[in-house]
XYZ file of N, CA, C and O in Angstrom:
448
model
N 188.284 -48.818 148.373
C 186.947 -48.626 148.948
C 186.383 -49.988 149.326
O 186.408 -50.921 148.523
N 185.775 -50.124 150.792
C 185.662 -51.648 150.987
C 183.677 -51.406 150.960
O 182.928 -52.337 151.258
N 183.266 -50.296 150.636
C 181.636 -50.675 150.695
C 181.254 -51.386 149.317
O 182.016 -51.372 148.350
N 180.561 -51.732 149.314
C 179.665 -53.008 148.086
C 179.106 -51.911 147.142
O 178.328 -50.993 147.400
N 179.584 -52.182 146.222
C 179.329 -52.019 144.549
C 177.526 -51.326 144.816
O 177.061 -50.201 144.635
N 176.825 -52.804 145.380
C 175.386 -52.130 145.339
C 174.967 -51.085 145.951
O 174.142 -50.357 145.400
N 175.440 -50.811 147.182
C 175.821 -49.732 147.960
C 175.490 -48.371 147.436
O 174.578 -47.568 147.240
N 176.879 -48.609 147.318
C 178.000 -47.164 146.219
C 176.981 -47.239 145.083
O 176.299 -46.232 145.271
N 176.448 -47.928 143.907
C 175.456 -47.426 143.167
C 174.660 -46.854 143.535
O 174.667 -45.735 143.021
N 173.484 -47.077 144.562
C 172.616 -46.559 144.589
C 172.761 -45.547 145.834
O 171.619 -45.224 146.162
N 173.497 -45.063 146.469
C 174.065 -43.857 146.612
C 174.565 -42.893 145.660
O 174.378 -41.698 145.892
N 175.162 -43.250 144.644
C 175.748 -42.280 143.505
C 174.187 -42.154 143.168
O 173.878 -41.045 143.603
N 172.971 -42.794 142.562
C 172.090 -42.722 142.149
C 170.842 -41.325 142.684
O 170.315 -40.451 141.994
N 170.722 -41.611 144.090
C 169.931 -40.235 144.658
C 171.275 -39.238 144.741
O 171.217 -38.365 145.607
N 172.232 -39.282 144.083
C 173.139 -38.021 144.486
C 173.738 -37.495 145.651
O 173.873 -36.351 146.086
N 174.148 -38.905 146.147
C 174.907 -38.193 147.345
C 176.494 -37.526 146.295
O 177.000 -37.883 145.231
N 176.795 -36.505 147.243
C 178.011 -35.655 146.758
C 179.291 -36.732 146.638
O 179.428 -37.686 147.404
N 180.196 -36.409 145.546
C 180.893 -37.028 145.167
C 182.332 -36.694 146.250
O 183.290 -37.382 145.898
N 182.560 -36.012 147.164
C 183.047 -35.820 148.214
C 182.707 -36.821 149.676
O 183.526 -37.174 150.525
N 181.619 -37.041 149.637
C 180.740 -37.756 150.358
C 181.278 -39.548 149.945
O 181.571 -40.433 150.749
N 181.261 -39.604 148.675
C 180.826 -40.499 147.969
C 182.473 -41.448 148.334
O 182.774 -42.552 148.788
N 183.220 -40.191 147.799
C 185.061 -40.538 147.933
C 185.094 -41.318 149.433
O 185.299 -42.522 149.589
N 184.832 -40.303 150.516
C 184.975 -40.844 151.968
C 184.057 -41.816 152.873
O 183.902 -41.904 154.091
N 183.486 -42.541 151.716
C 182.514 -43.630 152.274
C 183.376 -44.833 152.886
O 184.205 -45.379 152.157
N 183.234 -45.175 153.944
C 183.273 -46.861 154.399
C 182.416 -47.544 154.966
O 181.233 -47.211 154.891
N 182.784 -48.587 155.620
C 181.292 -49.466 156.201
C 181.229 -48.755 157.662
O 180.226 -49.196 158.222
N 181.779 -48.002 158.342
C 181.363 -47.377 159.514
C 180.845 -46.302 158.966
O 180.551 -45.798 160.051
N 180.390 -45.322 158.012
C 179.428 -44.279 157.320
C 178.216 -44.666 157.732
O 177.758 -45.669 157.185
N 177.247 -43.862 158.978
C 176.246 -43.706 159.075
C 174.893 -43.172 158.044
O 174.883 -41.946 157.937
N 174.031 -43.713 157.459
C 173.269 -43.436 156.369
C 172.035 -41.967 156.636
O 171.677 -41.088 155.852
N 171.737 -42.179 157.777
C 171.206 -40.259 158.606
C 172.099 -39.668 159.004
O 172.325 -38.674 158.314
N 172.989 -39.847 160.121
C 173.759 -38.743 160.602
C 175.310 -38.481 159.673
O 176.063 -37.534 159.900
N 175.490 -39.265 158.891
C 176.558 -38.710 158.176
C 176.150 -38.452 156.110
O 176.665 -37.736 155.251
N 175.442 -39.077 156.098
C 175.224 -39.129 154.439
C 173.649 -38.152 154.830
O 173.569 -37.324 153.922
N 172.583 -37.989 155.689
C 171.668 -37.446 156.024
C 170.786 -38.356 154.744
O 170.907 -37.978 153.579
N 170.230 -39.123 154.960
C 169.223 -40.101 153.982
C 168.174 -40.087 155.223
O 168.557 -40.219 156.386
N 167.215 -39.967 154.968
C 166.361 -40.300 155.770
C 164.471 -39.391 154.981
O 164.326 -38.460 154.189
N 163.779 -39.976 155.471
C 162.565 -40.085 155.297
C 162.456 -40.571 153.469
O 162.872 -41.598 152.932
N 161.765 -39.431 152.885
C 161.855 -40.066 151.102
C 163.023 -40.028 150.821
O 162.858 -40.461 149.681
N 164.289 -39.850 150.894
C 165.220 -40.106 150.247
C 165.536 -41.467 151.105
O 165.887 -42.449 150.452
N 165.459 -41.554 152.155
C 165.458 -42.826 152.346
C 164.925 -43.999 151.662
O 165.700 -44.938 151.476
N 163.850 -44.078 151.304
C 162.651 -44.484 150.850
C 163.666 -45.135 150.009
O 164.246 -46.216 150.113
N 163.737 -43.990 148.973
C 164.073 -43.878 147.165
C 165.798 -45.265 147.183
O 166.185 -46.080 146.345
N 166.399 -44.820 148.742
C 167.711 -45.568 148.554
C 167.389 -46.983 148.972
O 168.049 -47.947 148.584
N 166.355 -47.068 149.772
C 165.812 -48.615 149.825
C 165.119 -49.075 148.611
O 165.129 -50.301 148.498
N 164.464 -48.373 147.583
C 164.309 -49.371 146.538
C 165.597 -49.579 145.631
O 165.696 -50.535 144.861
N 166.328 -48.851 145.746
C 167.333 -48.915 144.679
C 168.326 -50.209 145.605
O 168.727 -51.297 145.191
N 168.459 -49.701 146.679
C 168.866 -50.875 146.987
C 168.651 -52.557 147.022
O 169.393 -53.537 147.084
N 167.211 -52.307 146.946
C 166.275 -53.754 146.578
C 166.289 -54.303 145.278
O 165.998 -55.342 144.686
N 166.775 -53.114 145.070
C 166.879 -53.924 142.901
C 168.442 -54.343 143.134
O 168.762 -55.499 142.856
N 169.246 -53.598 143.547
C 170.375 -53.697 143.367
C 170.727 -55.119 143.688
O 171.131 -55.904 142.831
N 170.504 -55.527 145.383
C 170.781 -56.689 145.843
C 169.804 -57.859 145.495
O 169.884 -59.054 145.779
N 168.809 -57.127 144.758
C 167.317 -58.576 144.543
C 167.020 -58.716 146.087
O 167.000 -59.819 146.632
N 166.867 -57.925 146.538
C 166.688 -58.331 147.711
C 164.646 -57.632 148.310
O 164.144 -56.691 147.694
N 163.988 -58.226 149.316
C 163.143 -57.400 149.839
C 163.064 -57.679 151.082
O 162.043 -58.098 151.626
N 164.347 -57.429 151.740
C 164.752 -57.434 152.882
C 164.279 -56.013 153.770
O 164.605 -54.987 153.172
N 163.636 -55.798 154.966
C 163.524 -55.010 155.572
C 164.051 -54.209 156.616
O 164.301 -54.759 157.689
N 164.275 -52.899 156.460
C 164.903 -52.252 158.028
C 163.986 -52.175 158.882
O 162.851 -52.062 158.419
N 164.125 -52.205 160.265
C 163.824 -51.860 161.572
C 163.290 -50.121 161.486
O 163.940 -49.102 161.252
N 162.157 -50.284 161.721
C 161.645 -48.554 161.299
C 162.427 -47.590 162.713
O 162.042 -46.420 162.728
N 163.420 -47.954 163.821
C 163.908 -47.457 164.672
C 165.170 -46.429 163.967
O 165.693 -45.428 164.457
N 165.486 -47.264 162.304
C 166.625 -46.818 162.037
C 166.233 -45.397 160.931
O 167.084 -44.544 160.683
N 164.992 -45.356 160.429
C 164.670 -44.848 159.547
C 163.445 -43.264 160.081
O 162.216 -43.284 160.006
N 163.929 -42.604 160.358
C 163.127 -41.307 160.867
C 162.190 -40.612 159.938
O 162.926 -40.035 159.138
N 161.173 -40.413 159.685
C 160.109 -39.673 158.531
C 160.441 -38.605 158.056
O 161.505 -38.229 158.547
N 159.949 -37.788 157.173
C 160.482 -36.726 156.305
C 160.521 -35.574 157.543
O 161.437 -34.753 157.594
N 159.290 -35.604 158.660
C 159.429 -34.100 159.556
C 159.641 -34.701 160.728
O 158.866 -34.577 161.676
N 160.610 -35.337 160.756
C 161.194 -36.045 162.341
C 162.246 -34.742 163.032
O 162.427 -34.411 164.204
N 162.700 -34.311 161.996
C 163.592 -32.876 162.571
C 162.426 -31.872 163.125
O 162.786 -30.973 163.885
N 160.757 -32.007 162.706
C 160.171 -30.765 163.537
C 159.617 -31.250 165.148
O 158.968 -30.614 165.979
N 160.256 -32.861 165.187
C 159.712 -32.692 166.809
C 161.045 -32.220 167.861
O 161.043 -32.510 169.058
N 161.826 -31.684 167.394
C 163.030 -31.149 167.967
C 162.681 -29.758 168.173
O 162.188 -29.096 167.261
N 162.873 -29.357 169.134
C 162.853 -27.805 169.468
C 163.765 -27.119 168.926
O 163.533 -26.075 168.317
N 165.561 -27.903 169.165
C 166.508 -27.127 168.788
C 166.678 -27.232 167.093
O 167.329 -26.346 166.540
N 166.250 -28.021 166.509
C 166.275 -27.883 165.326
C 165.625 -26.967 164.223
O 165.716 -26.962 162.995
N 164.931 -26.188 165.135
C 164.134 -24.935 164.476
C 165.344 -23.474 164.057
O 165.200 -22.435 163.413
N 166.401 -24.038 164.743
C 167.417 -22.891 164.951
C 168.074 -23.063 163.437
O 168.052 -24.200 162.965
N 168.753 -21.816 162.522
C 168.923 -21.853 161.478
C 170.453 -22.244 161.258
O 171.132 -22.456 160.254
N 170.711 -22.247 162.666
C 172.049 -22.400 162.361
C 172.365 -24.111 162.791
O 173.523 -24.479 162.993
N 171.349 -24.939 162.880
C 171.827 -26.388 163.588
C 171.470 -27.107 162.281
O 170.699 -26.735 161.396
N 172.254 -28.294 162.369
C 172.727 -28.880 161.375
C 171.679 -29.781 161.679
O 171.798 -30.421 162.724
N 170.632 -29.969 160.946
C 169.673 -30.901 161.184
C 170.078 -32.095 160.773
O 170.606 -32.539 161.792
N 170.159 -32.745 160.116
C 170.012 -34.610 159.482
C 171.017 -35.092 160.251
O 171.259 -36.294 160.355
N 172.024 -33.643 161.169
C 173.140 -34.618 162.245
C 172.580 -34.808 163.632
O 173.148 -35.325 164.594
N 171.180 -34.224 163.556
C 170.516 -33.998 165.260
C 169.946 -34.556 164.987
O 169.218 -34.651 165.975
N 169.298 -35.599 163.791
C 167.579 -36.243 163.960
C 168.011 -37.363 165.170
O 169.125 -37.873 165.290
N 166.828 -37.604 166.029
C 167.320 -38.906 167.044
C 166.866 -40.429 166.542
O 165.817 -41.007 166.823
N 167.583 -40.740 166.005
C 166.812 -42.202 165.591
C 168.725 -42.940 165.608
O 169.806 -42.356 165.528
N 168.423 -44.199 165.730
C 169.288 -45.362 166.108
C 170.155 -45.457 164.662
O 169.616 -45.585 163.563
N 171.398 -45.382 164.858
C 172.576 -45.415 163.692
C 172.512 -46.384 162.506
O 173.495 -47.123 162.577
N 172.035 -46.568 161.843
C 172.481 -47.568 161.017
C 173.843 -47.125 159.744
O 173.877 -46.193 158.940
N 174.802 -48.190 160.002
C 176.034 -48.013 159.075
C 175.938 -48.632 157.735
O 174.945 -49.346 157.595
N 176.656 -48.541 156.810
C 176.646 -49.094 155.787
C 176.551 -50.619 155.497
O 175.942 -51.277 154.654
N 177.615 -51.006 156.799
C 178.001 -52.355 156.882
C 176.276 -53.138 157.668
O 175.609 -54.125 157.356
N 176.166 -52.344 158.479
C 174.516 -52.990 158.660
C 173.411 -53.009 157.318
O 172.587 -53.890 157.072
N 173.663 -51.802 156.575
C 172.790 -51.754 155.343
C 172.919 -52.706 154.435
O 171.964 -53.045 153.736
N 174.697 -53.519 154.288
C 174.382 -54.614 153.475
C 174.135 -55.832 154.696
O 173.291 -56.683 154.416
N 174.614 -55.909 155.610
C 173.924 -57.121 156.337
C 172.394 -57.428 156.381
O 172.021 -58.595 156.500
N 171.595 -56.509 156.299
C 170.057 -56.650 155.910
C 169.542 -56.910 154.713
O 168.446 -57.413 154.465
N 170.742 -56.389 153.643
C 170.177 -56.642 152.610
C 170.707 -58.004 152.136
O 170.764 -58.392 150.969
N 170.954 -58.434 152.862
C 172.239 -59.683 152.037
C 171.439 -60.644 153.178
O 171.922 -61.726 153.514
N 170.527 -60.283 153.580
C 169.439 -61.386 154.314
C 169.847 -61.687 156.185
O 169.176 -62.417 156.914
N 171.041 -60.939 156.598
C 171.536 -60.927 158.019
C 170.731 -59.532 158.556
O 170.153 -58.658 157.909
N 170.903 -59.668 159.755
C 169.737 -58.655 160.553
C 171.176 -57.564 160.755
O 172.337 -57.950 160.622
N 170.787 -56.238 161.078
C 171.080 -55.676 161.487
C 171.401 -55.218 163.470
O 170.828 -54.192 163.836
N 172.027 -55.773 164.267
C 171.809 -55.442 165.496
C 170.962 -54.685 165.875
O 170.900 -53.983 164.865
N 169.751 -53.973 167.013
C 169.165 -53.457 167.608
C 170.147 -52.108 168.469
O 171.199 -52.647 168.124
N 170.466 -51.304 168.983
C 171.505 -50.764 169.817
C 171.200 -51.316 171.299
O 172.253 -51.246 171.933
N 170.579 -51.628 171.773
C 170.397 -52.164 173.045
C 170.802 -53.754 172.940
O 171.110 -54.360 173.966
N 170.788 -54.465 171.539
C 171.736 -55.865 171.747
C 173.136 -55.517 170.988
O 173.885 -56.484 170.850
N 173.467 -54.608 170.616
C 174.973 -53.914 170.306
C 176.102 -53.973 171.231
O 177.302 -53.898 170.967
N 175.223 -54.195 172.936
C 176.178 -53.637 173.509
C 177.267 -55.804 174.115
O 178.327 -55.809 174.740
């Protein structure tokens, strides 16, 4: 497993699934594949701030609010997989420790 110890703790910590947990790497998106976002987001940025000592900040582009799935029309449907439709900008694991480890995270428009 090449993601960071602090990481992987405080992911095991809010309970991501231990299936989840097995198939983590640094390309693992933290909304569209682990679905973290609004307070559980929150909860994995402080744990992450203890973890790394860090009070390093994300880009609120990467981080969508608890009812960001109700400005979607199609997400009202029971059968759509919401936390994989929210629209907000990818952040990967490997960006999650580059911010926290005091390096910025790219923007997607300077990504390219």
């Amino acid at each position: 497993m090449d993601v960071p110890k602090e990481i992987y703790l405080a992911l095991k910590e809010i309970r991501i699934s231990s299936k989840k947990l097995e198939s983590l790497s640094l390309s693992t998106r933290v909304v569209q594949d682990l679905g973290i976002y609004g307070d559980d987001f929150d909860d994995f940025y402080e744990l992450l701030a203890q973890n790394y000592q860090s009070s390093e900040k994300f880009d609120p582009i990467y981080c969508p609010d608890e009812f960001a799935w109700t400005k979607q029309l199609i997400l009202w449907l029971p059968f759509v997989s919401v936390k994989k439709h929210i629209k907000c900008a990818p952040l990967t694991l490997q960006e999650v420790h580059n911010v926290m480890t005091g390096q910025s995270a790219s923007k997607p428009e300077e990504a390219e």
